[in-house]
Coordinates of C-alpha atoms and ligand atoms in Angstrom, one line a residue:
M1 CA 31.4 -13.2 -27.5
G2 CA 31.4 -9.8 -25.9
E3 CA 28.6 -8.3 -27.9
Q4 CA 26.5 -11.4 -28.4
K5 CA 23.4 -11.6 -26.3
K6 CA 22.9 -14.5 -23.9
S7 CA 19.6 -16.1 -24.8
T8 CA 19.1 -17.4 -21.3
E9 CA 18.8 -13.8 -19.9
K10 CA 15.6 -12.7 -18.3
W11 CA 13.5 -10.4 -20.5
W12 CA 13.2 -7.7 -17.9
K13 CA 17.0 -7.1 -17.9
S14 CA 16.8 -5.3 -21.2
A15 CA 13.3 -3.9 -20.6
V16 CA 12.3 -0.4 -19.9
I17 CA 9.2 0.0 -17.6
Y18 CA 6.8 2.9 -17.8
Q19 CA 4.8 3.8 -14.8
I20 CA 1.2 5.0 -15.2
Y21 CA -0.7 6.7 -12.4
P22 CA -4.1 5.8 -13.7
R23 CA -6.2 8.7 -12.3
S24 CA -3.9 11.2 -13.9
F25 CA -3.1 9.6 -17.3
A26 CA -6.1 9.8 -19.6
D27 CA -9.8 10.2 -19.0
S28 CA -12.1 8.5 -21.5
N29 CA -15.6 9.4 -20.0
K30 CA -15.3 13.0 -19.0
D31 CA -15.6 12.5 -15.2
G32 CA -12.2 14.2 -14.8
I33 CA -10.5 11.0 -13.6
G34 CA -8.1 8.9 -15.7
D35 CA -9.3 5.4 -16.4
I36 CA -8.4 2.1 -18.1
Q37 CA -10.1 2.9 -21.4
G38 CA -8.1 6.1 -21.4
I39 CA -4.9 4.1 -21.0
I40 CA -6.0 1.8 -23.9
S41 CA -6.5 4.8 -26.1
R42 CA -2.9 5.8 -25.5
L43 CA -1.1 2.5 -25.9
D44 CA 0.1 3.4 -29.4
Y45 CA 1.9 6.4 -27.8
L46 CA 3.7 4.0 -25.4
A47 CA 4.5 1.6 -28.2
H48 CA 6.0 4.4 -30.2
L49 CA 8.2 5.4 -27.2
G50 CA 9.3 1.8 -27.1
I51 CA 8.7 0.6 -23.6
D52 CA 8.3 -3.0 -22.7
A53 CA 6.0 -3.0 -19.7
I54 CA 3.6 -0.7 -17.8
W55 CA 3.6 -0.6 -14.0
L56 CA 0.1 0.4 -13.3
S57 CA -0.5 2.1 -9.9
P58 CA -3.5 0.4 -8.2
V59 CA -6.7 0.1 -10.1
C60 CA -8.4 -2.4 -7.7
R61 CA -11.6 -1.5 -5.8
S62 CA -10.8 1.1 -3.2
P63 CA -12.4 3.9 -1.2
Q64 CA -9.5 6.0 -2.5
D65 CA -8.4 7.3 0.8
D66 CA -4.8 7.0 -0.5
N67 CA -5.6 7.0 -4.2
G68 CA -6.0 3.3 -4.5
Y69 CA -3.2 2.2 -2.1
D70 CA -6.1 1.2 0.2
I71 CA -7.7 -1.8 -1.5
S72 CA -11.1 -3.1 -0.5
D73 CA -11.2 -5.8 -3.1
Y74 CA -8.1 -7.2 -4.7
Q75 CA -10.0 -9.1 -7.4
D76 CA -12.1 -6.4 -8.8
I77 CA -11.5 -3.1 -10.5
D78 CA -12.6 0.2 -9.0
P79 CA -15.7 1.5 -11.0
M80 CA -13.8 4.8 -11.3
F81 CA -11.3 3.1 -13.5
G82 CA -13.6 0.7 -15.3
N83 CA -14.3 -3.0 -14.8
L84 CA -12.6 -6.4 -15.0
E85 CA -13.4 -6.6 -18.7
D86 CA -11.6 -3.3 -19.3
M87 CA -8.7 -4.7 -17.5
E88 CA -8.6 -7.8 -19.5
N89 CA -8.9 -5.7 -22.6
L90 CA -5.9 -3.6 -21.5
I91 CA -3.8 -6.7 -20.9
R92 CA -4.8 -8.0 -24.4
E93 CA -4.3 -4.7 -26.2
A94 CA -1.0 -4.0 -24.5
G95 CA 0.1 -7.6 -25.4
K96 CA -0.6 -7.0 -29.1
R97 CA 2.0 -4.2 -28.8
H98 CA 4.5 -6.4 -26.9
I99 CA 3.8 -4.5 -23.7
R100 CA 3.2 -6.3 -20.4
I101 CA 1.1 -5.1 -17.6
I102 CA 2.6 -5.0 -14.1
M103 CA 0.0 -4.7 -11.3
D104 CA 0.7 -2.8 -8.1
L105 CA 0.2 -5.2 -5.2
V106 CA -0.5 -3.5 -1.9
L107 CA 0.0 -6.3 0.6
N108 CA 1.2 -4.5 3.7
H109 CA -2.3 -3.3 4.4
S110 CA -5.8 -3.4 3.0
S111 CA -8.5 -0.8 3.2
D112 CA -10.6 -0.8 6.4
E113 CA -13.5 -1.3 4.0
H114 CA -12.2 -4.7 2.9
F115 CA -14.5 -7.6 3.8
W116 CA -11.6 -9.1 5.9
F117 CA -11.4 -6.0 8.1
Q118 CA -15.2 -5.6 8.3
E119 CA -15.3 -9.1 9.7
A120 CA -12.1 -8.7 11.8
K121 CA -13.5 -5.9 13.9
K122 CA -16.7 -7.8 14.7
G123 CA -15.2 -9.8 17.5
R124 CA -11.9 -11.3 18.7
D125 CA -13.2 -14.8 17.8
N126 CA -14.1 -13.9 14.2
P127 CA -12.0 -16.0 11.8
Y128 CA -10.7 -12.9 10.1
H129 CA -9.7 -11.1 13.3
D130 CA -6.2 -12.4 13.2
Y131 CA -5.7 -11.1 9.6
Y132 CA -4.8 -7.8 11.2
V133 CA -2.5 -6.6 13.9
W134 CA -4.3 -6.0 17.2
R135 CA -3.1 -5.1 20.7
D136 CA -5.0 -4.9 23.9
G137 CA -5.2 -1.6 25.8
R138 CA -7.6 0.9 27.2
E139 CA -9.3 3.6 25.2
G140 CA -6.9 6.6 25.3
V141 CA -4.0 4.5 26.4
L142 CA -2.1 3.5 23.3
P143 CA 0.0 0.3 23.2
N144 CA 3.1 2.5 22.4
D145 CA 4.1 5.8 20.8
M146 CA 4.6 4.6 17.2
K147 CA 3.5 7.1 14.6
A148 CA 1.8 6.6 11.2
A149 CA 3.5 7.7 8.0
F150 CA 0.6 10.1 7.2
G151 CA 0.6 11.7 10.6
G152 CA -0.9 10.8 14.0
P153 CA -0.5 7.6 16.0
A154 CA -0.1 4.2 14.4
W155 CA -2.9 2.8 16.6
Q156 CA -6.7 3.1 16.3
W157 CA -9.2 2.0 18.9
V158 CA -12.1 -0.2 18.0
P159 CA -14.7 -0.3 20.7
E160 CA -16.4 -3.5 19.5
V161 CA -13.4 -5.6 20.3
E162 CA -11.8 -3.2 22.8
Q163 CA -8.5 -3.4 21.0
Y164 CA -6.3 -1.2 18.9
Y165 CA -5.3 -2.1 15.4
F166 CA -2.0 -1.1 13.9
H167 CA -1.7 1.0 10.8
Q168 CA 1.6 2.3 9.4
F169 CA -0.2 4.6 6.9
S170 CA -3.7 6.2 7.3
V171 CA -6.3 4.9 9.7
K172 CA -8.1 3.6 6.7
Q173 CA -5.1 1.3 5.9
P174 CA -5.0 -1.3 8.6
D175 CA -1.8 -3.4 8.5
L176 CA -2.2 -7.0 7.5
N177 CA -0.8 -9.7 9.8
W178 CA 1.6 -11.8 7.7
E179 CA 2.1 -14.1 10.7
N180 CA -1.2 -15.7 9.8
P181 CA -0.8 -18.6 7.3
R182 CA -4.4 -18.4 6.1
L183 CA -4.0 -14.8 5.2
R184 CA -0.8 -15.6 3.3
Q185 CA -2.6 -18.4 1.4
E186 CA -5.4 -16.0 0.4
I187 CA -2.8 -13.6 -0.9
Y188 CA -1.1 -16.3 -3.0
D189 CA -4.4 -17.4 -4.4
M190 CA -5.2 -13.8 -5.4
V191 CA -1.8 -13.3 -7.0
N192 CA -2.1 -16.5 -9.0
W193 CA -5.6 -15.4 -10.1
W194 CA -4.0 -12.3 -11.6
V195 CA -1.3 -14.3 -13.2
Q196 CA -4.0 -16.4 -14.9
K197 CA -5.4 -13.2 -16.3
G198 CA -2.2 -12.6 -18.0
V199 CA -0.4 -9.9 -16.1
G200 CA 3.3 -9.7 -16.7
G201 CA 4.4 -9.0 -13.2
F202 CA 4.0 -7.2 -9.9
R203 CA 5.3 -4.1 -8.1
L204 CA 5.1 -4.8 -4.4
D205 CA 4.1 -1.7 -2.4
V206 CA 6.2 -1.1 0.8
I207 CA 7.1 -4.8 0.8
D208 CA 9.8 -4.4 3.4
Q209 CA 7.2 -3.4 6.0
I210 CA 5.1 -6.6 5.9
A211 CA 7.0 -8.4 8.6
K212 CA 6.4 -5.7 11.3
E213 CA 6.8 -6.4 15.0
P214 CA 5.1 -3.4 16.6
D215 CA 6.0 -4.5 20.2
K216 CA 9.6 -4.1 19.3
K217 CA 8.8 -1.0 17.2
I218 CA 10.0 -2.8 14.1
T219 CA 8.4 -1.7 10.8
N220 CA 11.0 -2.3 8.0
N221 CA 13.1 -5.4 7.7
G222 CA 11.3 -7.5 10.3
P223 CA 13.0 -10.8 11.2
R224 CA 10.6 -12.9 9.1
L225 CA 10.6 -10.7 6.0
H226 CA 12.7 -12.8 3.7
E227 CA 11.1 -16.0 4.8
F228 CA 7.7 -14.5 3.8
L229 CA 9.1 -13.2 0.5
R230 CA 10.5 -16.6 -0.4
E231 CA 7.2 -18.2 0.3
L232 CA 5.3 -15.7 -1.8
S233 CA 7.8 -16.2 -4.6
R234 CA 7.6 -20.0 -4.4
E235 CA 3.8 -20.1 -4.2
A236 CA 3.1 -17.5 -6.8
F237 CA 5.9 -15.6 -8.7
Q238 CA 8.0 -18.6 -9.7
K239 CA 5.0 -20.2 -11.4
A240 CA 5.2 -17.8 -14.4
D241 CA 7.7 -15.7 -16.3
L242 CA 7.1 -12.5 -14.4
V243 CA 9.0 -9.4 -13.4
T244 CA 8.7 -8.6 -9.7
V245 CA 9.9 -5.4 -8.1
G246 CA 9.7 -4.6 -4.4
E247 CA 9.5 -1.1 -3.0
A248 CA 11.9 -1.0 -0.1
W249 CA 12.8 2.2 1.6
G250 CA 14.9 0.3 4.1
A251 CA 17.1 -1.6 1.7
D252 CA 20.9 -1.4 1.7
T253 CA 23.0 -3.3 -0.9
E254 CA 23.3 -6.4 1.3
L255 CA 19.5 -6.7 1.7
A256 CA 19.1 -5.9 -2.0
K257 CA 21.2 -9.0 -2.9
L258 CA 18.7 -11.1 -1.0
Y259 CA 15.6 -9.4 -2.6
S260 CA 17.1 -9.6 -6.1
N261 CA 19.1 -12.8 -5.8
P262 CA 19.8 -14.1 -9.3
D263 CA 18.6 -17.5 -8.2
G264 CA 15.1 -16.0 -8.4
S265 CA 14.2 -17.0 -4.8
E266 CA 12.6 -13.7 -3.9
M267 CA 12.0 -11.0 -6.6
S268 CA 13.6 -9.7 -9.8
M269 CA 14.7 -6.4 -8.4
V270 CA 14.4 -3.9 -5.7
F271 CA 13.2 -0.3 -5.9
Q272 CA 15.3 1.5 -3.3
F273 CA 15.6 5.1 -2.4
E274 CA 19.1 5.8 -1.1
H275 CA 20.0 8.3 -3.9
I276 CA 16.6 10.0 -3.8
C277 CA 16.8 10.8 -0.1
L278 CA 20.1 12.7 -0.3
D279 CA 18.7 16.2 -0.4
Q280 CA 17.0 16.3 2.9
Q281 CA 18.3 17.3 6.3
E282 CA 20.0 14.4 8.1
G283 CA 17.7 12.6 10.5
K284 CA 14.7 14.8 9.5
E285 CA 11.8 14.3 7.0
K286 CA 11.7 14.8 3.3
W287 CA 10.0 18.2 3.9
D288 CA 13.2 19.5 5.5
L289 CA 15.0 20.6 2.4
S290 CA 18.7 20.6 1.9
P291 CA 20.9 20.9 -1.3
L292 CA 21.9 17.8 -3.1
P293 CA 25.4 16.6 -2.1
F294 CA 26.6 15.8 -5.6
L295 CA 29.7 13.8 -4.6
K296 CA 27.5 11.7 -2.3
L297 CA 25.1 11.0 -5.2
K298 CA 28.0 9.6 -7.2
E299 CA 29.2 7.5 -4.3
V300 CA 25.7 6.1 -3.8
F301 CA 25.1 5.2 -7.5
G302 CA 28.6 3.8 -7.8
R303 CA 28.2 1.6 -4.8
W304 CA 24.9 0.2 -5.9
Q305 CA 26.2 -0.5 -9.4
K306 CA 29.3 -2.3 -8.1
E307 CA 27.7 -4.2 -5.3
L308 CA 24.8 -5.6 -7.3
Y309 CA 26.9 -6.5 -10.4
G310 CA 26.3 -10.2 -11.0
R311 CA 24.7 -10.5 -7.5
G312 CA 21.5 -8.7 -7.9
W313 CA 19.6 -6.3 -10.1
N314 CA 19.0 -2.5 -9.8
S315 CA 15.9 -0.5 -10.6
L316 CA 17.0 2.8 -12.2
F317 CA 14.6 5.7 -11.5
W318 CA 14.4 9.4 -10.7
N319 CA 10.6 9.6 -10.4
N320 CA 7.5 7.9 -9.3
H321 CA 4.0 8.9 -8.1
D322 CA 5.5 9.8 -4.6
L323 CA 8.4 11.9 -5.8
P324 CA 8.7 15.4 -7.1
R325 CA 9.6 15.9 -10.8
I326 CA 13.3 15.3 -11.4
V327 CA 13.8 18.2 -13.8
S328 CA 12.6 20.6 -11.2
R329 CA 14.5 18.9 -8.4
W330 CA 18.0 18.2 -9.7
G331 CA 17.8 19.8 -13.2
D332 CA 16.7 23.2 -14.3
D333 CA 13.1 23.6 -15.1
G334 CA 13.7 27.1 -16.5
K335 CA 16.2 28.0 -19.1
Y336 CA 17.8 24.6 -19.5
R337 CA 14.8 22.4 -19.0
E338 CA 15.3 20.5 -22.2
E339 CA 19.1 20.1 -21.8
S340 CA 18.9 19.1 -18.1
A341 CA 16.0 16.7 -18.6
K342 CA 17.9 14.9 -21.3
M343 CA 21.1 14.9 -19.2
L344 CA 19.3 13.3 -16.3
A345 CA 17.9 10.7 -18.7
V346 CA 21.3 9.9 -20.2
L347 CA 22.9 9.7 -16.8
L348 CA 20.4 7.1 -15.5
H349 CA 19.8 5.1 -18.7
G350 CA 23.5 4.4 -19.2
M351 CA 23.7 2.5 -16.0
Q352 CA 23.0 -1.2 -15.3
G353 CA 19.5 -2.1 -14.2
T354 CA 16.0 -1.8 -15.4
P355 CA 15.1 1.9 -16.1
Y356 CA 11.7 3.2 -15.0
I357 CA 10.0 6.2 -16.7
Y358 CA 7.3 7.8 -14.8
Q359 CA 4.5 9.3 -16.9
G360 CA 5.4 12.7 -18.2
E361 CA 9.1 12.3 -17.3
E362 CA 9.8 11.6 -21.0
L363 CA 8.4 15.1 -21.7
G364 CA 10.3 16.9 -19.0
M365 CA 7.1 17.7 -17.0
T366 CA 7.8 19.9 -14.0
N367 CA 6.6 20.4 -10.5
A368 CA 3.5 22.4 -9.9
A369 CA 3.4 25.3 -7.4
Y370 CA -0.2 25.6 -6.4
G371 CA -2.0 27.2 -3.4
I372 CA -2.9 24.7 -0.7
E373 CA -6.6 24.4 -1.9
E374 CA -5.4 22.8 -5.1
Y375 CA -3.6 19.9 -3.4
R376 CA -5.4 16.5 -3.1
D377 CA -2.8 14.2 -1.5
I378 CA -3.6 13.0 2.0
E379 CA 0.1 13.1 3.0
T380 CA 0.4 16.7 1.8
L381 CA -2.8 17.9 3.4
N382 CA -2.0 16.2 6.8
L383 CA 1.5 17.7 6.7
Y384 CA 0.2 21.2 6.1
Q385 CA -2.1 21.0 9.2
E386 CA 0.4 19.3 11.3
R387 CA 3.2 21.9 10.6
L388 CA 0.9 24.9 11.0
E389 CA -0.2 23.5 14.4
K390 CA 3.5 23.1 15.4
G391 CA 4.1 26.7 14.6
Y392 CA 5.9 26.6 11.3
G393 CA 5.3 29.7 9.1
K394 CA 2.9 29.2 6.2
E395 CA 5.4 30.2 3.6
D396 CA 7.9 27.8 5.0
V397 CA 5.4 24.9 4.8
M398 CA 4.3 25.9 1.3
A399 CA 8.0 26.0 0.1
S400 CA 8.3 22.3 1.3
I401 CA 5.1 21.3 -0.4
H402 CA 6.1 23.0 -3.6
A403 CA 9.4 21.1 -3.5
R404 CA 8.2 17.7 -2.2
S405 CA 4.5 17.1 -2.4
R406 CA 3.5 13.9 -4.1
D407 CA 1.0 15.9 -6.1
N408 CA 3.9 17.3 -8.1
A409 CA 3.9 13.9 -9.9
R410 CA 0.1 13.6 -10.0
T411 CA -0.9 16.5 -12.1
P412 CA -2.6 15.3 -15.3
M413 CA -0.5 14.0 -18.2
Q414 CA 0.1 16.7 -20.7
W415 CA -0.9 15.3 -24.1
D416 CA -1.5 18.4 -26.2
E417 CA -2.3 22.1 -26.1
S418 CA -6.1 21.6 -26.1
Q419 CA -8.3 22.2 -23.1
N420 CA -7.0 20.4 -19.9
A421 CA -3.9 19.4 -21.9
G422 CA -6.0 16.7 -23.7
F423 CA -6.3 14.8 -20.4
S424 CA -10.0 15.2 -19.9
E425 CA -13.0 16.9 -21.4
G426 CA -14.4 17.2 -17.9
V427 CA -13.1 18.9 -14.8
P428 CA -9.8 17.2 -13.8
W429 CA -9.7 15.9 -10.3
I430 CA -6.5 17.9 -9.8
R431 CA -5.5 21.0 -11.6
V432 CA -3.5 20.7 -14.8
N433 CA 0.0 22.3 -14.7
P434 CA -0.5 25.6 -16.6
N435 CA 2.7 25.0 -18.6
Y436 CA 1.0 22.4 -20.8
R437 CA 0.9 24.7 -23.8
Q438 CA 4.8 24.6 -23.9
I439 CA 5.2 21.1 -22.5
N440 CA 3.1 18.3 -24.1
A441 CA 3.4 15.0 -25.9
K442 CA 2.0 16.1 -29.2
S443 CA 4.6 18.9 -29.9
Q444 CA 7.5 16.6 -28.7
I445 CA 6.5 13.7 -30.9
E446 CA 6.7 16.1 -33.9
D447 CA 10.1 17.6 -32.8
E448 CA 12.9 15.0 -33.3
N449 CA 15.1 16.9 -30.9
S450 CA 12.7 16.7 -28.1
I451 CA 13.1 15.1 -24.7
F452 CA 10.6 12.5 -25.8
H453 CA 12.9 11.5 -28.7
C454 CA 15.9 11.4 -26.3
Y455 CA 14.1 8.8 -24.2
K456 CA 13.0 6.9 -27.2
E457 CA 16.6 6.8 -28.4
L458 CA 17.9 5.6 -25.0
I459 CA 15.3 2.8 -25.0
R460 CA 16.4 1.8 -28.5
L461 CA 20.1 1.8 -27.7
R462 CA 19.5 -0.5 -24.7
K463 CA 17.9 -3.0 -27.0
E464 CA 20.6 -2.7 -29.6
Y465 CA 23.8 -2.7 -27.6
P466 CA 24.1 -5.5 -25.0
V467 CA 26.8 -3.4 -23.2
F468 CA 23.9 -1.3 -21.8
V469 CA 22.4 -4.4 -20.2
E470 CA 25.5 -6.4 -19.2
G471 CA 28.4 -4.1 -19.1
D472 CA 30.5 -3.7 -15.9
F473 CA 30.3 -0.2 -14.3
Q474 CA 33.2 2.0 -13.5
M475 CA 32.8 5.4 -12.0
L476 CA 35.2 8.1 -13.3
L477 CA 36.2 11.4 -11.7
P478 CA 34.5 10.5 -8.3
E479 CA 35.8 13.8 -6.8
D480 CA 34.8 16.1 -9.6
E481 CA 32.2 18.6 -8.4
N482 CA 30.4 19.0 -11.6
I483 CA 30.8 16.0 -13.9
F484 CA 29.1 12.6 -13.6
A485 CA 31.1 10.2 -15.8
Y486 CA 31.4 6.5 -16.0
T487 CA 32.2 3.6 -18.3
R488 CA 30.4 0.4 -19.0
T489 CA 32.5 -2.5 -20.3
L490 CA 31.5 -5.8 -21.9
G491 CA 34.4 -7.7 -23.5
D492 CA 36.1 -5.2 -25.7
A493 CA 33.0 -3.0 -26.1
Q494 CA 32.8 0.1 -24.0
L495 CA 30.4 2.9 -23.3
L496 CA 31.7 6.2 -22.0
V497 CA 28.9 8.4 -20.4
V498 CA 29.9 12.0 -19.6
C499 CA 27.4 14.4 -18.0
N500 CA 27.7 18.0 -17.0
F501 CA 25.4 18.0 -14.0
Y502 CA 25.2 21.8 -13.8
G503 CA 24.4 24.9 -15.7
K504 CA 28.0 26.1 -16.2
T505 CA 30.3 25.5 -19.2
L506 CA 33.2 23.2 -18.5
D507 CA 36.3 21.7 -20.2
Y508 CA 35.7 18.2 -21.5
P509 CA 37.7 16.2 -18.9
F510 CA 39.1 13.4 -21.1
P511 CA 41.4 13.0 -24.1
V512 CA 40.0 13.9 -27.5
P513 CA 37.6 11.1 -28.5
K514 CA 38.8 9.5 -31.7
E515 CA 38.2 6.5 -33.9
P516 CA 36.9 3.9 -33.3
M517 CA 35.1 5.7 -30.5
Q518 CA 31.8 7.1 -31.8
L519 CA 29.2 9.5 -30.3
L520 CA 26.1 7.4 -29.9
L521 CA 23.9 10.1 -28.4
G522 CA 24.3 13.7 -27.2
N523 CA 21.8 16.4 -26.0
Y524 CA 23.3 19.2 -28.0
G525 CA 22.7 17.5 -31.4
G526 CA 24.6 14.7 -33.0
E527 CA 27.4 16.8 -34.5
R528 CA 28.8 18.3 -31.4
D529 CA 31.6 16.5 -29.6
G530 CA 34.0 19.2 -28.9
M531 CA 36.4 19.7 -26.0
V532 CA 33.9 22.0 -24.1
L533 CA 30.9 20.7 -22.1
A534 CA 28.0 23.1 -22.5
P535 CA 25.5 23.6 -19.6
Y536 CA 23.9 20.2 -18.7
E537 CA 25.6 18.6 -21.7
A538 CA 25.5 14.8 -21.8
R539 CA 27.2 12.4 -24.3
I540 CA 27.4 8.7 -24.7
Y541 CA 30.4 7.4 -26.6
F542 CA 30.7 3.8 -27.8
T543 CA 33.8 1.9 -28.6
P544 CA 32.9 -1.3 -30.5
G545 CA 34.4 -4.6 -29.4
K546 CA 36.0 -7.3 -31.7
V547 CA 32.5 -8.5 -32.7
K548 CA 31.0 -5.6 -34.6
A549 CA 28.3 -3.6 -33.1
P550 CA 25.0 -5.0 -34.3
A551 CA 23.5 -3.1 -37.2
Ligands
GLC1 C1 3.9 3.3 -1.1 C2 3.2 4.0 -2.2 C3 2.5 5.2 -1.7 C4 1.5 4.8 -0.7 C5 2.1 4.0 0.4 C6 1.1 3.3 1.2 O1 4.9 4.1 -0.6 O2 4.1 4.2 -3.3 O3 1.9 5.9 -2.8 O4 0.9 5.9 -0.1 O5 3.0 3.0 -0.1 O6 0.5 2.3 0.5
CA2 CA1 -12.8 8.7 -16.2

């Protein structure tokens, strides 16, 4: 039954998820900020692309210190994005197009403007005090030397209670105390409330940091982490047919098998970053650039594919709202932008797991290289100050920012060649990448050879050929310095994916492909399957099994 689909499989195993960063996607009311009505107006575009679900970065009420990752009311929508009715409309309108909405749950911390925190800092005996992580101390004498991810110490003094609170991110993002059962119950109630509203799943922000133990300087992977996750899953996730994906910077394959245990006891899958952290200097920060070690990239992908086969589930991604644009990073955003963007798409979408497309990735959108005054991201702006103070040269710091700033991903979606790329008729909150006249959705929808159509085809193939979803992975040529090649096998059916990762011409490394092997997709047009691999060339061959490939 090689090619027959198992009906018991989870829907999200053959799904492709599209991430929307709401403030940069589509602005409906000319205030320069993307909003929910804007998203609704673009649902047909997403349906045309063929995606199954939208991961929506946070739209809940928030002072926007970290663009919504600082939530002050988990059960309301920020007026900047619309209101609850808009959200319900979005869920309904997306549903009509068979698209589910995945909410971004930020449960490691809240905003300091959340009612809980406002209460918590009133006094040590306030019922909400223990919802956060406090330590005694004296003003100016910090409990320890832990640092926050966005710069500065991880401790903030509150005179009213004469204590420090712990924050792994900005001062306006106090960490929640998961040790407190009442807090946990409030979280489950809130999650279930969203499930009632019809959301299709959740993405869990920095979920591996919830079980922190600051006295032992533990942030990721605290001792009680999986206990908390199983409770959350039992009390909320398992009550409906949801997709749940945890962001976990500290995951290895062993931990990933817990997170994505096929028994469903924790989450559907884990979003881990081992491959994406390879091009930075060892033991340093992402700003400390270093070339991509290509063989290592293959080793990492190969290991995750093998280890999780049948024992967990991978998320497949190059991009999100925190990462630079992949075509600028590991492709070529100049001469071979189209070829390399498609190659990267093919390489990723041929593997096992659930692929994620970050808005604009399907167009080959590129990094932006702005002057510092155009940047908006709190992490980037803090880094700039911090490094200048430490004596780094300005050019050096700007080179890091151009390569790695989160704002690379946050420039407005490029819809067409009209003013502001069709994103807004107002003044965009962040500058539009000036290359929108060459790179935009409208022109790519019209061009059947575009990057957009390559993504569309990859999504279609995943739905049509079960081997994309179920096939066993085998890395080929692990020592080849230029080629990324692998097979996927399901019964007698097989995919062969061959990618030239670089801009030089190479010999095709395998025997002449012949019947019944057929070229399913290539980035140099359907005809070409010669014995030479052009720059960034990518091909997917398919050999049908005994059961015919579905029509
Ligand atoms: C995650 C988010 C990031 C945010 C951080 C704090 O890493 O993806 O955007 O700044 O968590 O919530
Ligand atoms: Ca708006």
